[in-house]
Amino acid sequence: AKSKGKARFELFEPQMASAVLRRHDFKEELAKAIEREQMIVQYQPIVALDSGRIVAAEALVRWEHPVRGLVPPAEFVPLAEETGLIVPLGRHVLREACRQARRWQDAETDPDVEPIRMHVNLSVAELRDPGLVDNVLASIQESGIEPGQLVIEITESQLVAAAGVERFHELRKLGVKIALDDFGTGYSSLSYLHSLPLDTLKIAKPFIDGLTSGRRESSFVGMIVDLARTLDLEVIAEGIETAEQLAALRELKAGLGQGYFLGRPSAAPPRLART
Ligand code: C2E
Ligand code: CA
Ligand code: CA
């Protein structure tokens, strides 16, 4: 009965009448959502594999929709990119994330603990935005964090699409760090890696998934870890879901890790239990 109800609902849903109309509505709704502050940011810990300490967090946007509930980014980020709404959205996320990094820093009582780093995702449209560098600088200054605490994440394919890395050099001149996201799933060649102004490689989840079952994956991840060491880059293993994967990554000396096993994305706690 439930599925029948849903089918009927969809049949008469006015937005379904035309994909174009629906897209238009969605765009308006998204624009309003940004104004109405329905866009919230969750944070997922990034952990030092040897000590278990939280050294960084990744900011991940969600849409707190009044009717649909918490909408994941996969359902609205692509359209936000197409329509250019990603620019104001990204600006909001960046500002929030920098403020949060500062709050955690202020709540830290141990002076020996390094200030937490904050990872923020950027897409092609944002890289092309002429105002990007000024925005980044404004967020850093407004929050009072050090530029080196901010890590911009970009995927390989987006990097290729963005054509040109000048923006990266500008960002890096500010002291901001750059991480290559989902490494291993795009097109990067060794020469590419060599020429990019990078600080960190994030090893994509599919490589981590296979870590328990076979030697092949573990030697592959090991190879990336070695490559990163040669290029003097930090490594973050993404999507760690099991104790076995964590143990394998520790053995490979992967450095840093992120994944449901270590912590899910969630609203920011007032302070971090960092060990
Ligand atoms: P991403 O940058 O690769 O982010 C990691 C995604 O993997 C997140 O999904 C995270 O919740 C999920 N994840 C983390 N650990 C695990 C795990 O152990 N297992 C599994 N199955 N998943 C895990 P999320 O939050 O749904 O974000 C999806 C994508 O949306 C992100 O992928 C990123 O590309 C994009 N995104 C999120 N926030 C932003 C943003 O503020 N700006 C832009 N431009 N893109 C964003
Ligand atoms: Ca990311
Ligand atoms: Ca990723």
Coordinates of C-alpha atoms in Angstrom, one line a residue, residues 52 74 118 123 132 149-150 160 169 182 188-189 222 242 259 262:
G52 CA 44.9 7.8 17.0
A74 CA 25.3 13.9 -4.2
M118 CA 40.1 21.9 8.2
S123 CA 34.6 22.0 -7.4
L132 CA 37.9 32.6 -5.0
Q149 CA 45.2 25.1 8.8
L150 CA 43.0 25.3 5.7
V160 CA 41.8 18.4 -15.3
H169 CA 49.6 28.6 -7.0
D182 CA 39.9 10.4 -4.6
S188 CA 46.5 11.6 -13.1
S189 CA 49.8 10.7 -14.6
G222 CA 51.8 0.5 -0.4
T242 CA 36.9 -2.1 9.3
G259 CA 36.3 6.6 7.4
L262 CA 37.2 6.1 12.7

